[in-house]
Coordinates of C-alpha atoms in Angstrom, one line a residue:
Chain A
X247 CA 116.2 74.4 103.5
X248 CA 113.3 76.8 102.9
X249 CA 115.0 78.6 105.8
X250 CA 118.2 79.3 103.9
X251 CA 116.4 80.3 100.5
X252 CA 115.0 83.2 102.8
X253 CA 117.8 83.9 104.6
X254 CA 119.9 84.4 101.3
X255 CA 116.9 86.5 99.6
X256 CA 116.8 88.5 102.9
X257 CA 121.1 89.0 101.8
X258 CA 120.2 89.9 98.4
X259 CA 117.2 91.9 99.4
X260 CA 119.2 94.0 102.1
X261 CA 122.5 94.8 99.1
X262 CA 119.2 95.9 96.8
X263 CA 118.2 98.1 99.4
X264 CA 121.8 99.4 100.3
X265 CA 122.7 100.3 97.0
X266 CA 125.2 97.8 96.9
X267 CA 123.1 96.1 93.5
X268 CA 121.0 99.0 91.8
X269 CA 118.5 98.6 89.5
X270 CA 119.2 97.3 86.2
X271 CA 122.2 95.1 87.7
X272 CA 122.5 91.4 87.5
X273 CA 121.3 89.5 90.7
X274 CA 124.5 86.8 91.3
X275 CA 123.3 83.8 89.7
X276 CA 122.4 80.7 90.6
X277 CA 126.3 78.9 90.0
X278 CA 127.9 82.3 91.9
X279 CA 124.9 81.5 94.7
X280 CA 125.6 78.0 94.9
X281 CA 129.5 78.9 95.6
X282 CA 128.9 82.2 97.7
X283 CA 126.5 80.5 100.5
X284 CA 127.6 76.3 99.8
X285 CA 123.9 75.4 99.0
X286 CA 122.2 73.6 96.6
X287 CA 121.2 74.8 93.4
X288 CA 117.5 74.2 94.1
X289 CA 118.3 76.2 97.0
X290 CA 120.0 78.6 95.4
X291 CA 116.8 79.3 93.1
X292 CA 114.4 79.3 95.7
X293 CA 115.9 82.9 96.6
X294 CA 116.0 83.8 93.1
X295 CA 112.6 83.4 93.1
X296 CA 111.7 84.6 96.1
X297 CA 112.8 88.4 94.7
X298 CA 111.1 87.4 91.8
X299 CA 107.9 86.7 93.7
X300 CA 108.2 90.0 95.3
X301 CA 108.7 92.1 92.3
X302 CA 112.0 93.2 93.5
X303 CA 113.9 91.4 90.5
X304 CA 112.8 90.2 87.2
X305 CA 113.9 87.3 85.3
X306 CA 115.1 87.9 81.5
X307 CA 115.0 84.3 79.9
X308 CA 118.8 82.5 79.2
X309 CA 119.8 86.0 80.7
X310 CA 119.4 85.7 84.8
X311 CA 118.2 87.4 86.9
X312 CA 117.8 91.4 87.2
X313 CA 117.1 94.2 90.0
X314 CA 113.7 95.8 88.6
X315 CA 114.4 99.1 87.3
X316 CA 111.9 101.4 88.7
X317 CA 111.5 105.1 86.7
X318 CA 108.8 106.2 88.1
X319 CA 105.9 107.8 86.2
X320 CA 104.4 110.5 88.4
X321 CA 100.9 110.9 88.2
X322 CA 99.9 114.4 89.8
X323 CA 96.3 113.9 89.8
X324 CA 95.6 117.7 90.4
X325 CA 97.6 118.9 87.9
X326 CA 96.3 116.2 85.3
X327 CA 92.9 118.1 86.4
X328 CA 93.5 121.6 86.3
X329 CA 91.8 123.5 83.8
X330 CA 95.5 125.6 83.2
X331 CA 96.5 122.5 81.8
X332 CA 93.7 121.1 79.0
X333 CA 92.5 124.6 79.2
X334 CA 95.6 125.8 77.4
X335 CA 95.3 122.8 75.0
X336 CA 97.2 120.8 76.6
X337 CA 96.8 116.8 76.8
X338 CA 95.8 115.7 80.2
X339 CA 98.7 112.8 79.9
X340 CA 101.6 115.6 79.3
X341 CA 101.4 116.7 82.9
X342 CA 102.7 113.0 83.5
X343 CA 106.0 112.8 81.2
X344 CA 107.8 115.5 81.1
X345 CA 109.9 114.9 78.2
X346 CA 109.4 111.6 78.4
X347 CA 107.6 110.5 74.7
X348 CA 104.1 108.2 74.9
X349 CA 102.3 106.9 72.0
X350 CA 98.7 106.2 71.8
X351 CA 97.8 102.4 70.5
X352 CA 95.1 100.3 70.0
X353 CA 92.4 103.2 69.9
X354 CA 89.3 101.9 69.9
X355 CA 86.0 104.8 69.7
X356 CA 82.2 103.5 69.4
X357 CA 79.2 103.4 70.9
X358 CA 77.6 100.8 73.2
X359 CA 75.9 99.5 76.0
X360 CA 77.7 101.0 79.1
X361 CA 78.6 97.9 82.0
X362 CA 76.4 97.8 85.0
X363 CA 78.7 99.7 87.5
X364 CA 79.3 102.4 84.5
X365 CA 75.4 103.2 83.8
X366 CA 75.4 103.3 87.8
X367 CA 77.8 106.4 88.0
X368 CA 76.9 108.0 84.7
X369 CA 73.1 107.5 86.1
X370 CA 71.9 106.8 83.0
X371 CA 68.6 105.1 82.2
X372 CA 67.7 101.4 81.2
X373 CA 68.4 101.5 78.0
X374 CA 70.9 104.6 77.2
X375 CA 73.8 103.8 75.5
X376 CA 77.4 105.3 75.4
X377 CA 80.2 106.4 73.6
X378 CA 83.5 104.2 74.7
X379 CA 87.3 105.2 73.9
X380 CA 89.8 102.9 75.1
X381 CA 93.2 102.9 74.2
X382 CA 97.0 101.5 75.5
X383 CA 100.0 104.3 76.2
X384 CA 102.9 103.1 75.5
X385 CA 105.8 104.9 76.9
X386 CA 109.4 104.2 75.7
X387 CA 108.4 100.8 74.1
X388 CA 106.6 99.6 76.9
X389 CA 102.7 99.1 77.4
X390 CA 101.9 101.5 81.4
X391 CA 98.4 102.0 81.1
X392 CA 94.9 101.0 79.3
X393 CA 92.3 103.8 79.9
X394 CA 88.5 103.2 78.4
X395 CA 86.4 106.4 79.0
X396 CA 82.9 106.3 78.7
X397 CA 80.6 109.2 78.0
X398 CA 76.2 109.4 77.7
X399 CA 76.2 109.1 74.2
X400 CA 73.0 111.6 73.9
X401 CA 75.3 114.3 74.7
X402 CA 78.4 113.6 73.0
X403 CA 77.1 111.6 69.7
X404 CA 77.5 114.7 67.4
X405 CA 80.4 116.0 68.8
X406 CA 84.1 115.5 67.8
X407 CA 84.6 112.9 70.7
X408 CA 83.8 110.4 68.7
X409 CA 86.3 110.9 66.8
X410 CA 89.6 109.4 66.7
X411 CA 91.5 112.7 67.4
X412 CA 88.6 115.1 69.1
X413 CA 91.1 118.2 68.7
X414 CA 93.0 120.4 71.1
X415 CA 92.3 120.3 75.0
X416 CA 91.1 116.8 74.3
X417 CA 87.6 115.5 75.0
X418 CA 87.5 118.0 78.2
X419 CA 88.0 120.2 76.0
X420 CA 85.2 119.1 74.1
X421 CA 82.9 119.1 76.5
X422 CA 83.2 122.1 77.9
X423 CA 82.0 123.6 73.9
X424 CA 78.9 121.5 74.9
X425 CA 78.5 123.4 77.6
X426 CA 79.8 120.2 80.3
X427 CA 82.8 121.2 81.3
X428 CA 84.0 118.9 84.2
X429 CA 84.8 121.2 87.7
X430 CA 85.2 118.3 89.9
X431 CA 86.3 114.8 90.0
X432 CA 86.3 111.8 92.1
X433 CA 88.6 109.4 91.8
X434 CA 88.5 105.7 93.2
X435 CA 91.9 103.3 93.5
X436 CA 92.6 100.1 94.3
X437 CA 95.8 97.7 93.8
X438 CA 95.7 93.9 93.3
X439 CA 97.3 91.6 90.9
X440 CA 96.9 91.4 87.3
X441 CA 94.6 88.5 85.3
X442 CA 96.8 86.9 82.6
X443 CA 94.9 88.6 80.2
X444 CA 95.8 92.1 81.9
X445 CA 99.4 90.8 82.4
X446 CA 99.7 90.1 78.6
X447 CA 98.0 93.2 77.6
X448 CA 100.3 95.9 80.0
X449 CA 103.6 93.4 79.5
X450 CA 103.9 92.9 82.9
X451 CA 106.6 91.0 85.0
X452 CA 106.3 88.1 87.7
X453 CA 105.3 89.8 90.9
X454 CA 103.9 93.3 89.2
X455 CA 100.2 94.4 90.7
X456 CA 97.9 96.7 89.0
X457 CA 96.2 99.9 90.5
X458 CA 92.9 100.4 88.9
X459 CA 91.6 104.0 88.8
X460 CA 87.9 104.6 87.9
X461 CA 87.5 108.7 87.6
X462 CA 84.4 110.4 87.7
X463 CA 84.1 113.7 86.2
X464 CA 81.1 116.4 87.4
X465 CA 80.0 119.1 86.0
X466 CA 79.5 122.2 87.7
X467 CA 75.7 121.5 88.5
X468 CA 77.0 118.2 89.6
X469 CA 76.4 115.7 86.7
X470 CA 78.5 112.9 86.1
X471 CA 79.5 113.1 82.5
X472 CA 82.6 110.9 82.2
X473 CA 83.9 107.6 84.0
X474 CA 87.5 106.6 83.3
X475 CA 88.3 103.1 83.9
X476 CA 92.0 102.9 84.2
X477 CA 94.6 100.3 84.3
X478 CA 98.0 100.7 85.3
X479 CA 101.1 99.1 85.7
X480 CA 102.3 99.4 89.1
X481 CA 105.9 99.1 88.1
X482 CA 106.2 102.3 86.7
X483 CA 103.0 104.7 88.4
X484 CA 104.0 106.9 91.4
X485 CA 100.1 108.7 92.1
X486 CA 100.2 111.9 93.7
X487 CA 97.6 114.1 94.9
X488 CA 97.9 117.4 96.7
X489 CA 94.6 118.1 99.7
X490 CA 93.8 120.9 102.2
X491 CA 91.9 120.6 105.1
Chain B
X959 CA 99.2 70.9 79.5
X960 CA 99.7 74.6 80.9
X961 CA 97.3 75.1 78.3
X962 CA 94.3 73.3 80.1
X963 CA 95.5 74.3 83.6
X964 CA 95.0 77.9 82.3
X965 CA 91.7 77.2 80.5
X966 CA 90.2 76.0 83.6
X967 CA 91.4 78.9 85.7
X968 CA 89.6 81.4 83.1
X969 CA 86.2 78.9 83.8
X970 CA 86.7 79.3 87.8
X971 CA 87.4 83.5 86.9
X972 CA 84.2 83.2 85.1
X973 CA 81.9 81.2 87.3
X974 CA 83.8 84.3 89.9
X975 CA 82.7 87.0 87.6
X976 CA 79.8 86.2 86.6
X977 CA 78.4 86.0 91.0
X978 CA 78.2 82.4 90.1
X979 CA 80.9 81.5 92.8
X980 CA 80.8 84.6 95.6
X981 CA 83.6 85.9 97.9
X982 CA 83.7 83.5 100.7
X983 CA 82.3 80.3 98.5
X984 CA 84.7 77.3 98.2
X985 CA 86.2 76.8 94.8
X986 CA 85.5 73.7 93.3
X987 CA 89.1 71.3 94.6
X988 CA 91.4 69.6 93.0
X989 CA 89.0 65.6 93.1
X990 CA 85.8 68.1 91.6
X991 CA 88.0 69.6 88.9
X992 CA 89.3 65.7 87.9
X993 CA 86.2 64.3 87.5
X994 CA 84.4 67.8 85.9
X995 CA 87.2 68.4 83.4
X996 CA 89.0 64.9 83.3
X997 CA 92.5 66.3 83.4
X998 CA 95.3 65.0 85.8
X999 CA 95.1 66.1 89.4
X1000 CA 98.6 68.4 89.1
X1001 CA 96.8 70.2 86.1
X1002 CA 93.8 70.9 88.6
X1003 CA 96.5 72.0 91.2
X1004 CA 98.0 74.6 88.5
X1005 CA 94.6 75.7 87.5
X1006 CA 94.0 76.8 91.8
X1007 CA 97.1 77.9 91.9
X1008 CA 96.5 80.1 89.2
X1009 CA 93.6 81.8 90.6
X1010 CA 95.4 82.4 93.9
X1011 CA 98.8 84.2 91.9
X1012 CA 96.2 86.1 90.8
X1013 CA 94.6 87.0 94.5
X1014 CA 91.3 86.1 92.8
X1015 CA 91.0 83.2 95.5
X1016 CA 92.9 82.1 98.8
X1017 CA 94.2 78.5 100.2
X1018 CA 92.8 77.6 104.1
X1019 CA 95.1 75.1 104.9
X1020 CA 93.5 71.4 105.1
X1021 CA 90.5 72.8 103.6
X1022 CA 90.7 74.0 100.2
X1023 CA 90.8 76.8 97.9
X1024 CA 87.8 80.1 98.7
X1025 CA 86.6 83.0 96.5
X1026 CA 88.7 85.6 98.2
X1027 CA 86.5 88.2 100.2
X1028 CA 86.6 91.8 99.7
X1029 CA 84.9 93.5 102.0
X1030 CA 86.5 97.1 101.1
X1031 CA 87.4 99.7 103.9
X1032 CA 86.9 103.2 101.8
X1033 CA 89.8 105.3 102.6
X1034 CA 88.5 108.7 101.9
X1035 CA 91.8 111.0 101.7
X1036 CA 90.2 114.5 101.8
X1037 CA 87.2 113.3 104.5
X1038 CA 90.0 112.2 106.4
X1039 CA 91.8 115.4 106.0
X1040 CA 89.0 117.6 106.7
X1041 CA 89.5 120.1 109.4
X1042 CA 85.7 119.4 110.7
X1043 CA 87.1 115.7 111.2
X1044 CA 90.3 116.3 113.4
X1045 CA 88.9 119.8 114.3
X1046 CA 85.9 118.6 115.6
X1047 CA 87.8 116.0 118.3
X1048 CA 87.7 112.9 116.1
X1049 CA 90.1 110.8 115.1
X1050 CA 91.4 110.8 111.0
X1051 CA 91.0 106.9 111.2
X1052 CA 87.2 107.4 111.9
X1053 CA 86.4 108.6 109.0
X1054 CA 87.4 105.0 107.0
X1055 CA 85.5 102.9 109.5
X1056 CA 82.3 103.8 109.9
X1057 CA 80.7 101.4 112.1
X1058 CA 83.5 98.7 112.1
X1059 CA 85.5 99.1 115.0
X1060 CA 89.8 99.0 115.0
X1061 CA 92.3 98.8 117.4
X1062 CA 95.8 100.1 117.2
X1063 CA 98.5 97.7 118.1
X1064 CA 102.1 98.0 118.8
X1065 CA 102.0 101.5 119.5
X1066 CA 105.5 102.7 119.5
X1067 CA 106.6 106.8 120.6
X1068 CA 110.2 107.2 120.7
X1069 CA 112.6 110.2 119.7
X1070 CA 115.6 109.0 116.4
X1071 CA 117.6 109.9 113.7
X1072 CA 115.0 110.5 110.8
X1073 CA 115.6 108.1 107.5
X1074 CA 116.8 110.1 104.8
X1075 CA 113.7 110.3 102.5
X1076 CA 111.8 111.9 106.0
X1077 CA 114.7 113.9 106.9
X1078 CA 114.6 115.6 103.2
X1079 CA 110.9 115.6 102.6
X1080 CA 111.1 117.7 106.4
X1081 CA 113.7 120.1 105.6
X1082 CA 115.8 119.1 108.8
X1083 CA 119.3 119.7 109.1
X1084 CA 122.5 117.0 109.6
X1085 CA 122.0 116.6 113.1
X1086 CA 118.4 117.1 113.9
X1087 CA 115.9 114.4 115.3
X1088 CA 112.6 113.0 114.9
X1089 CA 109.9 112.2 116.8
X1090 CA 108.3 109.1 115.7
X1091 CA 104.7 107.4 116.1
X1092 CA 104.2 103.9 114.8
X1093 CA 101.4 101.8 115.6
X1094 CA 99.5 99.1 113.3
X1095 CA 95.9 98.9 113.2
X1096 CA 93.6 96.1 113.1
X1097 CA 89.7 95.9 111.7
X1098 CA 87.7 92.4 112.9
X1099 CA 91.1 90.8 113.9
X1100 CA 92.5 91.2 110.8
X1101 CA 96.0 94.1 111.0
X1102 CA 95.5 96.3 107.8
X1103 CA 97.8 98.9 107.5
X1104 CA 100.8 99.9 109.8
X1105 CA 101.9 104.0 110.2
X1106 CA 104.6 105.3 111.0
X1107 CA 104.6 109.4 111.3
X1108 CA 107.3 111.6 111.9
X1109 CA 107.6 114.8 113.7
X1110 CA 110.6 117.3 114.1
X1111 CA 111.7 117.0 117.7
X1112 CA 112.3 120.2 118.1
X1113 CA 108.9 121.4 117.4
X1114 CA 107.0 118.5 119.6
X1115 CA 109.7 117.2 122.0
X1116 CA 107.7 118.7 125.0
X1117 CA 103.9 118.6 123.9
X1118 CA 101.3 115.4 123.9
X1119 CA 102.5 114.3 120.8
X1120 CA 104.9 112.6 122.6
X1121 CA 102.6 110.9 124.4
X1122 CA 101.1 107.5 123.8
X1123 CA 97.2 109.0 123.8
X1124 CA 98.3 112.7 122.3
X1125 CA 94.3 113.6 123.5
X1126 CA 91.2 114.6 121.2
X1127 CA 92.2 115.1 117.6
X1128 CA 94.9 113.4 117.8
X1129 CA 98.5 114.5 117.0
X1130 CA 96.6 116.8 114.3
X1131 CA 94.9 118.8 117.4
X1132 CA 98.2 119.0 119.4
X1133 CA 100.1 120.5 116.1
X1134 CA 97.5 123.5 115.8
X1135 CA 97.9 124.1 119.5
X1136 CA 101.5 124.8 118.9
X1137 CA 100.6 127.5 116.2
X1138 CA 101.7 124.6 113.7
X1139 CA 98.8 123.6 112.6
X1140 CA 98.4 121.2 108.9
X1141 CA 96.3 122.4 106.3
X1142 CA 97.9 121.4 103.3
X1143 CA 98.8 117.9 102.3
X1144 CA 100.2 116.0 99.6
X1145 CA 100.2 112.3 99.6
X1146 CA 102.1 109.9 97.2
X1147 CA 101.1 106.3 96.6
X1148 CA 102.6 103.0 95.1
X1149 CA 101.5 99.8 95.3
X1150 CA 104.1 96.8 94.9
X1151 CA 104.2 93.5 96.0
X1152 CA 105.2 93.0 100.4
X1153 CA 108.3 91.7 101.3
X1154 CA 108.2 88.7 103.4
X1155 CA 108.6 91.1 106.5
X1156 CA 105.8 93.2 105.5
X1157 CA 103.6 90.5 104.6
X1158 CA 103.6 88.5 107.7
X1159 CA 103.5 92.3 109.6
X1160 CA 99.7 92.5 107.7
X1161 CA 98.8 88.8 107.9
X1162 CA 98.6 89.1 104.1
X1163 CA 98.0 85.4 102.2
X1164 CA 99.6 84.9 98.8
X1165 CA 99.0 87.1 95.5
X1166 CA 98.4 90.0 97.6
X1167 CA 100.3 93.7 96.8
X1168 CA 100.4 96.3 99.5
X1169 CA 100.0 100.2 98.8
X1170 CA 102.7 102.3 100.7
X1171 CA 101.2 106.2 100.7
X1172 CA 103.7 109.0 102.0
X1173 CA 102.1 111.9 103.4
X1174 CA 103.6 115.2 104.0
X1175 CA 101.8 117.8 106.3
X1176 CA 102.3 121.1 105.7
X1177 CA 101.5 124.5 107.7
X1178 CA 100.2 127.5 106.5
X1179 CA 103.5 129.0 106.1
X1180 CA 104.4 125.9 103.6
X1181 CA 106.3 124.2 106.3
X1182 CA 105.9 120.4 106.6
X1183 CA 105.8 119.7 109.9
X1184 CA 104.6 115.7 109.4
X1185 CA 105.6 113.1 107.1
X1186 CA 103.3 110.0 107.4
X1187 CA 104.3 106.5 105.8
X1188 CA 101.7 104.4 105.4
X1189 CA 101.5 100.8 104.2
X1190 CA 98.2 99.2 103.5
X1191 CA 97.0 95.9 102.8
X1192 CA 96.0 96.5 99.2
X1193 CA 92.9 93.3 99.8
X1194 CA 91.1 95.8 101.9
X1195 CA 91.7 98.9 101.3
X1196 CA 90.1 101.5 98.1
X1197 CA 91.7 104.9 98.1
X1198 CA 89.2 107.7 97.8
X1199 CA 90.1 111.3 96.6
X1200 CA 88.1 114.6 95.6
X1201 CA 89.7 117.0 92.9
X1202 CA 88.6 120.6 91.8
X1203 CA 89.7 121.7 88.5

């Protein structure tokens, strides 16, 4: 029985991959399941769920089921980075869209005691505190990333990053009037699946991981001056990064 | 009901959290979670299986529920890239390990028709082939990632790339002996939950997403001359990168 669930997910999985069912089409139902392969309708859910459990479908509730539309983000790390983007006053998120529109949400900016692993890679002392912004882009309705930056707050108290909007070129910008402009950056990933409080917070569907990004940013005498903790959904994220040897 | 199934699971994330419970401890089981919150034994069930959706713990059958370990292997992309690595004799892989040793399983060298993602991403023509290296790889008896890496024929039909040991510095080596050698590289990573195929390939238990990386090699000349298609288990693995601005 389990057998058959498999073997008809391994059908629907294999018309997926052909192009024969492309994302944003209805998965056959249960009923046309039942009738196509003569099984039961427990059966015949099992499979359902199956491309559920893999992230290859999603459910939409008294709907059915759905291929996954995936329209992928592309994040080019190096470009993000380059000074010929926030240089020019550009927002480091741009180089990800395109024309694609993202709105900034639930903006938080204050100051506070950094977490362990944060004072670690900022190498700040005991009791230094820092300045936090976290916020939620949204692109095109739908929550794709929670990013909280923290910053030494003895350098950056007085400055315009700790306010809501710090100005053109963003807080790079920023810190390069303060003389800390980041050269080089380190940046760690990692993908596993969601709590149900991340799940809730990014919207995310049955079978979606996260990556989780934490950037460090150096300045040119080799001081960390920034970590980024990112969050994204790995639904929508395509990372890029260009090397040489 | 749910409710207190998912109440329960946020104590266990807690007790995890917190180092309270470390990777490798056994999760209080379904009898301890009776008595200790008084709720019926399915609810404790939910509440496990909660934490294991999550990858936050894994079952052992006949034994119970385990604070999952994560003993990370540090995938350093531009380390790995370096021309002192390859150029110095040593293998790419060498660079992730340190001291833990792997072995590479299932080595496979054969000549085909490219897919058609490798055949665009290597400029080829209609007809032309591909040679192809796949081979999984295995740290402390557990397989991690499987590659598969594809070469134009025409370029490496007749040199040690075909061969099952292509000699110090690896395929790498033998590509700058042919005048081809890689020095730029961009790689492209996603992270999704495995199929059923893929998962038993890594050995992965439930609630854990792989990472599939494509890497393109290219030559001085801008050529790519290797496409690389990776697919990691995403329990062990934490990508590593290094960006100039």
């Amino acid at each position: 029985m389990a057998e058959t669930a498999r073997q008809i997910a391994d059908d629907l999985r294999a018309r997926i991959s052909s192009g024969e069912l492309t994302p944003g089409d209805r998965v056959p139902g249960e009923p046309a399941l039942v009738r196509e392969y003569g099984v039961a309708k427990e059966t015949a859910r099992r499979a359902l769920t199956l491309l559920v459990d893999e992230g290859l479908a999603v459910r939409r509730r008294g709907s059915g089921t759905y291929v996954r539309e995936f329209r992928p983000i592309p994040r080019v790390a190096n470009k993000r980075l380059a000074e010929d983007g926030w240089g020019a006053g550009k927002s480091i998120w741009d180089a990800d869209l395109g024309d694609r529109q993202y709105t900034v949400t639930d903006l938080q900016v204050y100051e506070s005691e950094p977490p362990r692993q944060v004072a670690k890679l900022l190498e700040l002392d005991e009791s230094e505190l820092v300045v936090v912004r976290s916020r939620r882009y949204v692109v095109e309705g739908e929550p794709v990333q929670r990013a909280t930056s923290y910053l030494p707050a003895r350098d950056v108290r007085e400055s315009p990053i700790t306010q809501e909007n710090p100005g053109e070129g963003g807080i790079y910008g920023r810190l390069a009037d303060l003389g800390l402009k980041p050269v080089r950056f380190t940046e760690e990933l990692r993908a596993r699946m969601p709590s149900q409080e991340e799940s809730s917070l990014l919207a995310l569907s049955a079978g979606t991981p996260v990556v989780e990004i934490c950037r460090v940013a150096f300045t040119a005498n080799g001081r960390p001056i920034e970590v980024n903790q990112m969050l994204l959904d790995a639904g929508v994220y395509v990372m890029r990064y260009h090397l040489e040897s």
